[in-house]
PDB file of C-alpha atoms in Angstrom:
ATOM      1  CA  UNK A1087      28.133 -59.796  39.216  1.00 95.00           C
ATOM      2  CA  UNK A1088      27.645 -59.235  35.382  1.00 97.00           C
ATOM      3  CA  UNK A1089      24.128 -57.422  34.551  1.00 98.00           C
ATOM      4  CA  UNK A1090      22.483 -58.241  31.761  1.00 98.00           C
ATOM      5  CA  UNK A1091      19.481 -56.717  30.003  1.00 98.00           C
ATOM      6  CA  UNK A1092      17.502 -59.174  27.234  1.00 97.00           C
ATOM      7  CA  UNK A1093      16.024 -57.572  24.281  1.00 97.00           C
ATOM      8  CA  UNK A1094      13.505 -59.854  22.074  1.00 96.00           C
ATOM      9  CA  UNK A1095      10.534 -60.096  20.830  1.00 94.00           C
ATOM     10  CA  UNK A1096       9.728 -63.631  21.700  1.00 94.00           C
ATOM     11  CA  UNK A1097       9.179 -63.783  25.361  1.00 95.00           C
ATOM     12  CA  UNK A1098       9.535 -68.111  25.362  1.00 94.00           C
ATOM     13  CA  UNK A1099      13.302 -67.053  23.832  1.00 93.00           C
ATOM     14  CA  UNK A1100      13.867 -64.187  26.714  1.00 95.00           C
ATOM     15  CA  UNK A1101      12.722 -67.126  29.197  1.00 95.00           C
ATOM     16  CA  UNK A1102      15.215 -69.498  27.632  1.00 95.00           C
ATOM     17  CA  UNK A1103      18.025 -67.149  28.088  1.00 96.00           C
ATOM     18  CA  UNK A1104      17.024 -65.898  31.507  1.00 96.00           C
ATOM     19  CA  UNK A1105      16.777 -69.401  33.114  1.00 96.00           C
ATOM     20  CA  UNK A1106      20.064 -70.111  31.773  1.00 95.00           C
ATOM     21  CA  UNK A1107      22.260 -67.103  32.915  1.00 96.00           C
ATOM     22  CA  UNK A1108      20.162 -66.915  35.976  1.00 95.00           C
ATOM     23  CA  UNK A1109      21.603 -70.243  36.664  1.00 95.00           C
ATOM     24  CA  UNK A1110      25.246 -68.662  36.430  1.00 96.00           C
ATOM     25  CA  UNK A1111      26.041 -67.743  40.134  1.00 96.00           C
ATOM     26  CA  UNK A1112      27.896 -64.349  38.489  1.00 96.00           C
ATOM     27  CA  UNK A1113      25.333 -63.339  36.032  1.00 97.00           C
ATOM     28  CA  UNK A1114      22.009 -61.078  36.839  1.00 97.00           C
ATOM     29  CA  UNK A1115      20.008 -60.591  34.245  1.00 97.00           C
ATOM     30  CA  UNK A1116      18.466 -57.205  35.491  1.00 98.00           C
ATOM     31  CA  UNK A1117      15.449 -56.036  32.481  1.00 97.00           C
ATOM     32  CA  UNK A1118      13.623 -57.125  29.393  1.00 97.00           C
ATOM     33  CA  UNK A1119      12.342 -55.751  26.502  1.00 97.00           C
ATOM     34  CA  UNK A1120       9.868 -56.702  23.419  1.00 96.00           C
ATOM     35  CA  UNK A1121      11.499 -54.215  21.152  1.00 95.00           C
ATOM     36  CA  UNK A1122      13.546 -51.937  20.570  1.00 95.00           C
ATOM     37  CA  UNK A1123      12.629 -49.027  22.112  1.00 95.00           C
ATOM     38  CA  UNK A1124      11.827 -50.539  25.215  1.00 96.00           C
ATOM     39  CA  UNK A1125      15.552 -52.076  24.820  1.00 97.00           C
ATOM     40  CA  UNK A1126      17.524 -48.432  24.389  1.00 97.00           C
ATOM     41  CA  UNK A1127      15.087 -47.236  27.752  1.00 97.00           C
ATOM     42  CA  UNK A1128      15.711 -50.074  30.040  1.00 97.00           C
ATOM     43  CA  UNK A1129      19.430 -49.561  29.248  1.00 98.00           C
ATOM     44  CA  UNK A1130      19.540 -45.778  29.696  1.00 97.00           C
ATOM     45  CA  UNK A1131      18.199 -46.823  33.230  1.00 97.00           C
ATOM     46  CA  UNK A1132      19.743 -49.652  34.470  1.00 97.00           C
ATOM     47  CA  UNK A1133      23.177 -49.518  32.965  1.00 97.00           C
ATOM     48  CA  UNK A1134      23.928 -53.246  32.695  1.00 98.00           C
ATOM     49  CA  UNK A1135      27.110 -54.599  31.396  1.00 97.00           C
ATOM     50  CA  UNK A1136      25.851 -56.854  28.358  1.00 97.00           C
ATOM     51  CA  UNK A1137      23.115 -56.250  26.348  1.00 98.00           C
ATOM     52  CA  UNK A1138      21.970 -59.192  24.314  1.00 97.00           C
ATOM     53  CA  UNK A1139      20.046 -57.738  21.488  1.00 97.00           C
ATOM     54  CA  UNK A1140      17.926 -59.544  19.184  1.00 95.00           C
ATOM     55  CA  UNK A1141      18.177 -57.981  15.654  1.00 92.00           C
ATOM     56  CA  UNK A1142      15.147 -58.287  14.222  1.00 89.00           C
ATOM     57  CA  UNK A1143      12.563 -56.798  15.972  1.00 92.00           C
ATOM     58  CA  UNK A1144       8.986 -54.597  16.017  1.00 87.00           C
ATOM     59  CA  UNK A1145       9.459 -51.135  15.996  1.00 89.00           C
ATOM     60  CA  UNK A1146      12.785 -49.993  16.331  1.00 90.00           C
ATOM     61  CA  UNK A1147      14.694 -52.743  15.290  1.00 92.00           C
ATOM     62  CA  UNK A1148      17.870 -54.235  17.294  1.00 94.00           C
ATOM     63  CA  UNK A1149      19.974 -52.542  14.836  1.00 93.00           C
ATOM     64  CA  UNK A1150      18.900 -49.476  15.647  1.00 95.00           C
ATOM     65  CA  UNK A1151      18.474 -49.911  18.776  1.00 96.00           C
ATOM     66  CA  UNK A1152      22.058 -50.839  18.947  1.00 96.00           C
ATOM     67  CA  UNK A1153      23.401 -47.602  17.178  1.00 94.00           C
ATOM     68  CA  UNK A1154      21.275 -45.746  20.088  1.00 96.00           C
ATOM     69  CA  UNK A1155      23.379 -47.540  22.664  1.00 97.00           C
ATOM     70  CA  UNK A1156      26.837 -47.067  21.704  1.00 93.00           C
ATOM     71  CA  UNK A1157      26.627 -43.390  20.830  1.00 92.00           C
ATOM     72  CA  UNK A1158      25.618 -42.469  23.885  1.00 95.00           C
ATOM     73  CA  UNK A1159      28.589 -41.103  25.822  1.00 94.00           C
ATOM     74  CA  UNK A1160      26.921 -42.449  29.703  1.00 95.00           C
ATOM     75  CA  UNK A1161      26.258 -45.726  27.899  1.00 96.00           C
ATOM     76  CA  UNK A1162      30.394 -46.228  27.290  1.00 91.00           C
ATOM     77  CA  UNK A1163      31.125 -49.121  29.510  1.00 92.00           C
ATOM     78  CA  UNK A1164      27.403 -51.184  27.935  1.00 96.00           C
ATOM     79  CA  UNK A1165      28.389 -54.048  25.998  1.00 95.00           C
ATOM     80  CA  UNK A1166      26.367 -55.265  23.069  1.00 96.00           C
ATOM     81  CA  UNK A1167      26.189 -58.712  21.607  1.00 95.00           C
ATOM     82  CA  UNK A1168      23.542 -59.058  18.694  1.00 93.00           C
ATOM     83  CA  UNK A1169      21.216 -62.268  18.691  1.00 92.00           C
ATOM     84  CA  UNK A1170      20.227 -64.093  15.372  1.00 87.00           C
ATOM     85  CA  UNK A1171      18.530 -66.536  13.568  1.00 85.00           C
ATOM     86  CA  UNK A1172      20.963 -66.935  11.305  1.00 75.00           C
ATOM     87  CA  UNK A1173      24.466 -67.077  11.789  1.00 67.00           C
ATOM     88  CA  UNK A1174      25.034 -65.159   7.728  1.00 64.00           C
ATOM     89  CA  UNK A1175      22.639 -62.747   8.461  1.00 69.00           C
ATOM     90  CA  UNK A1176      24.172 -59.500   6.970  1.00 73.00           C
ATOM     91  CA  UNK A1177      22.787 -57.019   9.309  1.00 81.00           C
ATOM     92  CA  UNK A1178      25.148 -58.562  11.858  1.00 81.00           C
ATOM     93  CA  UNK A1179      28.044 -57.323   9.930  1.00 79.00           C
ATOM     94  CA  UNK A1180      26.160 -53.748  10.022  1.00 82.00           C
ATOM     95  CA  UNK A1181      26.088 -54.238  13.893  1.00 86.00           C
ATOM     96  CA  UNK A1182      29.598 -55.031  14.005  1.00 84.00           C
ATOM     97  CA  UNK A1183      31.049 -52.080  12.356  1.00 81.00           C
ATOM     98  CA  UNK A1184      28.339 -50.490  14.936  1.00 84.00           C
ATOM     99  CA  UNK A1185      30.402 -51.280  18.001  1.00 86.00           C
ATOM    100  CA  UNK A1186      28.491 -54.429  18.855  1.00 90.00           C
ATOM    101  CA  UNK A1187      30.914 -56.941  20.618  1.00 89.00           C
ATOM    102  CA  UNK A1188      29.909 -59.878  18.708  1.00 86.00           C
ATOM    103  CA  UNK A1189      26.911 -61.964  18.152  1.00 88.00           C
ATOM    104  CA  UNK A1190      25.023 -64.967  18.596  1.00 89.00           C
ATOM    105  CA  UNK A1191      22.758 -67.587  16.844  1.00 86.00           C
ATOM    106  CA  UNK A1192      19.866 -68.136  18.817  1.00 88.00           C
ATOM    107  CA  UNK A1193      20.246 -71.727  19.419  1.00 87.00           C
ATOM    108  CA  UNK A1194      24.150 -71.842  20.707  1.00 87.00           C
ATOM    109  CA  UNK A1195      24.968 -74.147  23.292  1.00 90.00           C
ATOM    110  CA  UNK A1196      24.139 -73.253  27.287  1.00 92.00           C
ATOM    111  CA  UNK A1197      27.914 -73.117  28.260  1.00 92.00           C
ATOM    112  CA  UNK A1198      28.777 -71.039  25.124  1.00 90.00           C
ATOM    113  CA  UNK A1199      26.572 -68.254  25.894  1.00 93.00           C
ATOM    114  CA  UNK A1200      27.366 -67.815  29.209  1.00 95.00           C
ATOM    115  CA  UNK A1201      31.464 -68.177  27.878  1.00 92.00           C
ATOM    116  CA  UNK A1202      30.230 -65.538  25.713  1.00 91.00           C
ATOM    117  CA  UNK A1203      28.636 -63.399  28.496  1.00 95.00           C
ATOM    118  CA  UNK A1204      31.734 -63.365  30.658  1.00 94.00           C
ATOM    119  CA  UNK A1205      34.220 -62.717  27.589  1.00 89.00           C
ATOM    120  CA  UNK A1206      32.261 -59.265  26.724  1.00 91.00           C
ATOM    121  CA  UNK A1207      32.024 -58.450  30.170  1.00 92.00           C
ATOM    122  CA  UNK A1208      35.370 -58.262  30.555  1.00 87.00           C
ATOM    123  CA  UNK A1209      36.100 -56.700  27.347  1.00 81.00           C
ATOM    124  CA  UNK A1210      36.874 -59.619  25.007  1.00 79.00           C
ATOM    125  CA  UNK A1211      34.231 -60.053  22.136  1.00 79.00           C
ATOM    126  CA  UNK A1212      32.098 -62.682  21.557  1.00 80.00           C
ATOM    127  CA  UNK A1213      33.225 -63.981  17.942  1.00 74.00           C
ATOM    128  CA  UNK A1214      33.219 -68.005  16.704  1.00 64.00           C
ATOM    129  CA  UNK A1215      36.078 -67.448  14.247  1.00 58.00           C
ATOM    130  CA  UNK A1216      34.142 -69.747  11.977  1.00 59.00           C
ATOM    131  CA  UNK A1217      31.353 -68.236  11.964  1.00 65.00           C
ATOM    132  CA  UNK A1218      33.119 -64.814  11.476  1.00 66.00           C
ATOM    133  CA  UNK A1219      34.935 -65.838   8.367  1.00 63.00           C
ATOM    134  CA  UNK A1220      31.743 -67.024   6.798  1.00 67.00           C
ATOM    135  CA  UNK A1221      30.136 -63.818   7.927  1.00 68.00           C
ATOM    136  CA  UNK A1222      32.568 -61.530   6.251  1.00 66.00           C
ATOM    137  CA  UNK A1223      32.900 -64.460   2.783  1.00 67.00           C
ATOM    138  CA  UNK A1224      29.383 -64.166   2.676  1.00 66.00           C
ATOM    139  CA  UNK A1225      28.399 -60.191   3.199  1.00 62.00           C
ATOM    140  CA  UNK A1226      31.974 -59.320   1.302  1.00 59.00           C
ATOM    141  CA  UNK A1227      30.897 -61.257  -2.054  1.00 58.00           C
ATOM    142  CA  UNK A1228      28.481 -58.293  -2.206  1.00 56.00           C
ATOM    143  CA  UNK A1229      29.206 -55.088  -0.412  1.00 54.00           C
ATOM    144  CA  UNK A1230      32.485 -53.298   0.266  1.00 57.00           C
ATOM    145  CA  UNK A1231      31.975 -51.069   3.538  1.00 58.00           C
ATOM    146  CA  UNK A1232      34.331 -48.187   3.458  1.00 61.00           C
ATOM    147  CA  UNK A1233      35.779 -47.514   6.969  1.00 61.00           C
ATOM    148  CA  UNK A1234      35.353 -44.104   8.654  1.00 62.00           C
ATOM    149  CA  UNK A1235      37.662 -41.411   8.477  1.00 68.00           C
ATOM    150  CA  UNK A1236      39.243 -41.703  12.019  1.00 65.00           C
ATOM    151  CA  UNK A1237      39.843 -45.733  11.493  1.00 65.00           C
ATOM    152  CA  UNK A1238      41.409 -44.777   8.639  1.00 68.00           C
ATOM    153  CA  UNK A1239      44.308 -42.690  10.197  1.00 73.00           C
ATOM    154  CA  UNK A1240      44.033 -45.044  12.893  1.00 75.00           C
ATOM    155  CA  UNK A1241      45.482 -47.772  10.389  1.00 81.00           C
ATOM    156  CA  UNK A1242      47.895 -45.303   8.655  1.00 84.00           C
ATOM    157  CA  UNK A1243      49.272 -45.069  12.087  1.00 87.00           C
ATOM    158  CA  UNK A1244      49.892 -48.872  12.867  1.00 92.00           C
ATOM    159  CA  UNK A1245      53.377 -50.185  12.707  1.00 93.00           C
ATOM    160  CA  UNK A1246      53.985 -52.923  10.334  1.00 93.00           C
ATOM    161  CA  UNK A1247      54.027 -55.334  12.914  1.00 95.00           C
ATOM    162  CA  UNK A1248      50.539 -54.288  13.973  1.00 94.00           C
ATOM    163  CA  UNK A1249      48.770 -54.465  10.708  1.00 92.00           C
ATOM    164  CA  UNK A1250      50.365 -58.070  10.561  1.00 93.00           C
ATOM    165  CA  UNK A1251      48.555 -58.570  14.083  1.00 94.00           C
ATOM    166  CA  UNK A1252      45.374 -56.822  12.710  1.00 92.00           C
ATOM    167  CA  UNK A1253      45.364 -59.432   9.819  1.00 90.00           C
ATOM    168  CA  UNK A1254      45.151 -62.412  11.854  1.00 90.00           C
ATOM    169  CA  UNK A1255      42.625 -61.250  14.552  1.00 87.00           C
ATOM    170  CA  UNK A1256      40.592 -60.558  11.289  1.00 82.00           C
ATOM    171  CA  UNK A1257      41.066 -64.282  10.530  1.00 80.00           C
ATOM    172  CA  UNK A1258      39.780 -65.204  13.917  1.00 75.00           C
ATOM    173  CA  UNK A1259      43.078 -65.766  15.794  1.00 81.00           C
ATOM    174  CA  UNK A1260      43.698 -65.872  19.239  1.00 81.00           C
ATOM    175  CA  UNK A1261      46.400 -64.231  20.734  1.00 87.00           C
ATOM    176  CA  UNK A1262      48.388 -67.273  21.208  1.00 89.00           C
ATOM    177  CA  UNK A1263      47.763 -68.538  18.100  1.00 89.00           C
ATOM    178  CA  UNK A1264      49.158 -64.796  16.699  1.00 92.00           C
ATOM    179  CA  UNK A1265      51.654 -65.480  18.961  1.00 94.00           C
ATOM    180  CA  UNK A1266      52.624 -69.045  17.427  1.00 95.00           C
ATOM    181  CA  UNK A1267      52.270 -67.393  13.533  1.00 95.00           C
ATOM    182  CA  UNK A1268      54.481 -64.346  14.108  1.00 95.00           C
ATOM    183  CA  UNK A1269      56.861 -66.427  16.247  1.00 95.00           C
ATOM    184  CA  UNK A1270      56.681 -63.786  19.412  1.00 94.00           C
ATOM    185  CA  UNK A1271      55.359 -64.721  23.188  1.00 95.00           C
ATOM    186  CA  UNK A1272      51.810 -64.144  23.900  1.00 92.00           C
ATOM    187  CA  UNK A1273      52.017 -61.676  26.402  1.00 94.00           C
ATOM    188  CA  UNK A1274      53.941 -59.190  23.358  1.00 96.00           C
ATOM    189  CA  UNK A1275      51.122 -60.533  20.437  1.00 94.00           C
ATOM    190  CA  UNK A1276      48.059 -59.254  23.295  1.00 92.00           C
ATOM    191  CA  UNK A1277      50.458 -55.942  23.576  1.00 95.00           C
ATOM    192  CA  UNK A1278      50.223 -55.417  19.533  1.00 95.00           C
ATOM    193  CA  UNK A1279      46.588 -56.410  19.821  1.00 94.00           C
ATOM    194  CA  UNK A1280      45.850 -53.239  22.562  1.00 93.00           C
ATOM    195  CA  UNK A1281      47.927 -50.864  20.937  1.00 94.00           C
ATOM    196  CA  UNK A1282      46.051 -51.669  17.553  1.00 93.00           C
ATOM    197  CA  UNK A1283      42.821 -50.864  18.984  1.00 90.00           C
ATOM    198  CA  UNK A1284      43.979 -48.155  20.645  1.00 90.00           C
ATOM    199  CA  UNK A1285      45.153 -46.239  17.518  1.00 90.00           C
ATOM    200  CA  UNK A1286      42.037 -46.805  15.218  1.00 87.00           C
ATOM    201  CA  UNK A1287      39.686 -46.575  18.239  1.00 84.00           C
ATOM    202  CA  UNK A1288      38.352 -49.774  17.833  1.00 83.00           C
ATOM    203  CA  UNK A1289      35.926 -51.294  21.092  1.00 80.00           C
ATOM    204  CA  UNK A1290      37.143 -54.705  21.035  1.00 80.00           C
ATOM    205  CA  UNK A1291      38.699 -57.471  18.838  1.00 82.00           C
ATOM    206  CA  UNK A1292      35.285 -57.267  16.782  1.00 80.00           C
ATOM    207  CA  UNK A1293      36.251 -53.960  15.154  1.00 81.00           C
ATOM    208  CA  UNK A1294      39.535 -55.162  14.396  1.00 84.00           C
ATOM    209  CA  UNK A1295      37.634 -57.601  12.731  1.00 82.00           C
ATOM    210  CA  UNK A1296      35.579 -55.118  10.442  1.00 81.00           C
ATOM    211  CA  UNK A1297      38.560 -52.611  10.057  1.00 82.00           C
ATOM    212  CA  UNK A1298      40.688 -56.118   8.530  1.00 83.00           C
ATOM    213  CA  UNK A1299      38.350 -56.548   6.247  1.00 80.00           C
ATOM    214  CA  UNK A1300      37.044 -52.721   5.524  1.00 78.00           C
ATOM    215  CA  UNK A1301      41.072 -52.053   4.935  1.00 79.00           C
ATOM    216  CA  UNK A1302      41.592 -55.435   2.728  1.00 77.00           C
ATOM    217  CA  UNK A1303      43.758 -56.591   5.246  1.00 80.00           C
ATOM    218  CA  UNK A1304      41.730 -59.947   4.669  1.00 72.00           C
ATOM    219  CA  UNK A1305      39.032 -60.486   1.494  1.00 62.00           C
ATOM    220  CA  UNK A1306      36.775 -62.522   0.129  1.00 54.00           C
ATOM    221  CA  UNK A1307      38.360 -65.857  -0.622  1.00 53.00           C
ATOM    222  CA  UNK A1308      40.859 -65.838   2.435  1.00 45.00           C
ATOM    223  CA  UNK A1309      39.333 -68.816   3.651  1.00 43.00           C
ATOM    224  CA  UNK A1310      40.805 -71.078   1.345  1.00 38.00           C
TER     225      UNK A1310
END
């Protein structure tokens, strides 16, 4: 059973959301919250696995909120996928470098939340490639983040082969599509993929994503 906690601050959205995962035989979605600070306590006690967080918020925003969640050291295993209004809404990037596993436009489709529930739960993030690349085109044509210290030797210590692989997950590849581009079986591209995120610390595929960019892996433009 995947536990879920709902942080926003429009309760006819929380019902929304509830009804459908509810309806998911392997979801639970275990506590609400208004804001934000409600958000980081019913986490701290519950523990759930996702926590869909709405970023703009009264109070302590979600962003905030957020960075309260994944530095906590008992909060490790907690999941985080930011909801938003808008899909180029910049502070989503911010949540991203953050740790959050992804994030969501408030009006997705019924099956591709819950596909998106079930991916972070397992450790997967919750990324439309689109959507990503017109994130990143969109924040990039304005702001250059500068990666921390520890992603940096992370990347110094990737093989050639590996930044390749961190390239295309930063262009919203899957595995087997890596797997088709570098000519190698899928099984070996998800291998490169681990090890990558191993050595720069990186959660899940979304900071792979950041570091791509961060690094100039991928730029502004790329999309073309």
């Amino acid at each position: 059973m995947i536990r879920v906690v709902l942080a926003d601050d429009q309760a006819l959205v929380r019902a929304g959301f509830r009804m459908l995962l509810d309806a998911d035989p392997g979801i639970e979605v275990v506590g609400e919250a208004a804001d934000g600070e409600t958000a980081v306590a019913q986490v701290r006690e519950l523990v759930p696995d996702v926590v869909l967080m709405d970023i703009r918020m009264p109070g302590t925003d979600g962003l905030a909120a957020t960075a309260q969640v994944l530095t906590d050291p008992a909060l490790e295993q907690v999941r985080v996928v930011m909801l938003t209004t808008f899909e180029l809404d910049e502070y989503v990037f911010e949540a991203l470098r953050l740790g959050a596993s992804g994030f969501l436009v408030k009006d997705t489709e019924p099956a591709e939340l819950l596909a998106s529930v079930r991916a972070v739960a397992r450790g997967d993030a919750a990324l439309s490639p689109g959507v990503t690349r017109r994130l990143i085109e969109h924040v990039g044509q304005r702001v250059r983040p500068v990666p921390a210290p520890q992603r940096v030797a992370g990347l110094a210590a990737l093989t050639t082969r590996e930044r390749e692989v961190v390239a295309l997950v930063g262009e919203g590849l899957s595995n087997e599509e890596i797997a088709e581009r570098l000519v190698l079986s899928p099984a070996t591209a998800k291998t490169h993929v681990s090890r990558a995120m191993l050595k720069v610390g990186a959660r899940d595929r979304a900071q792979l994503v950041v570091l791509a960019y961060e690094a100039g892996l991928i730029r502004p433009g790329w999309m073309a």
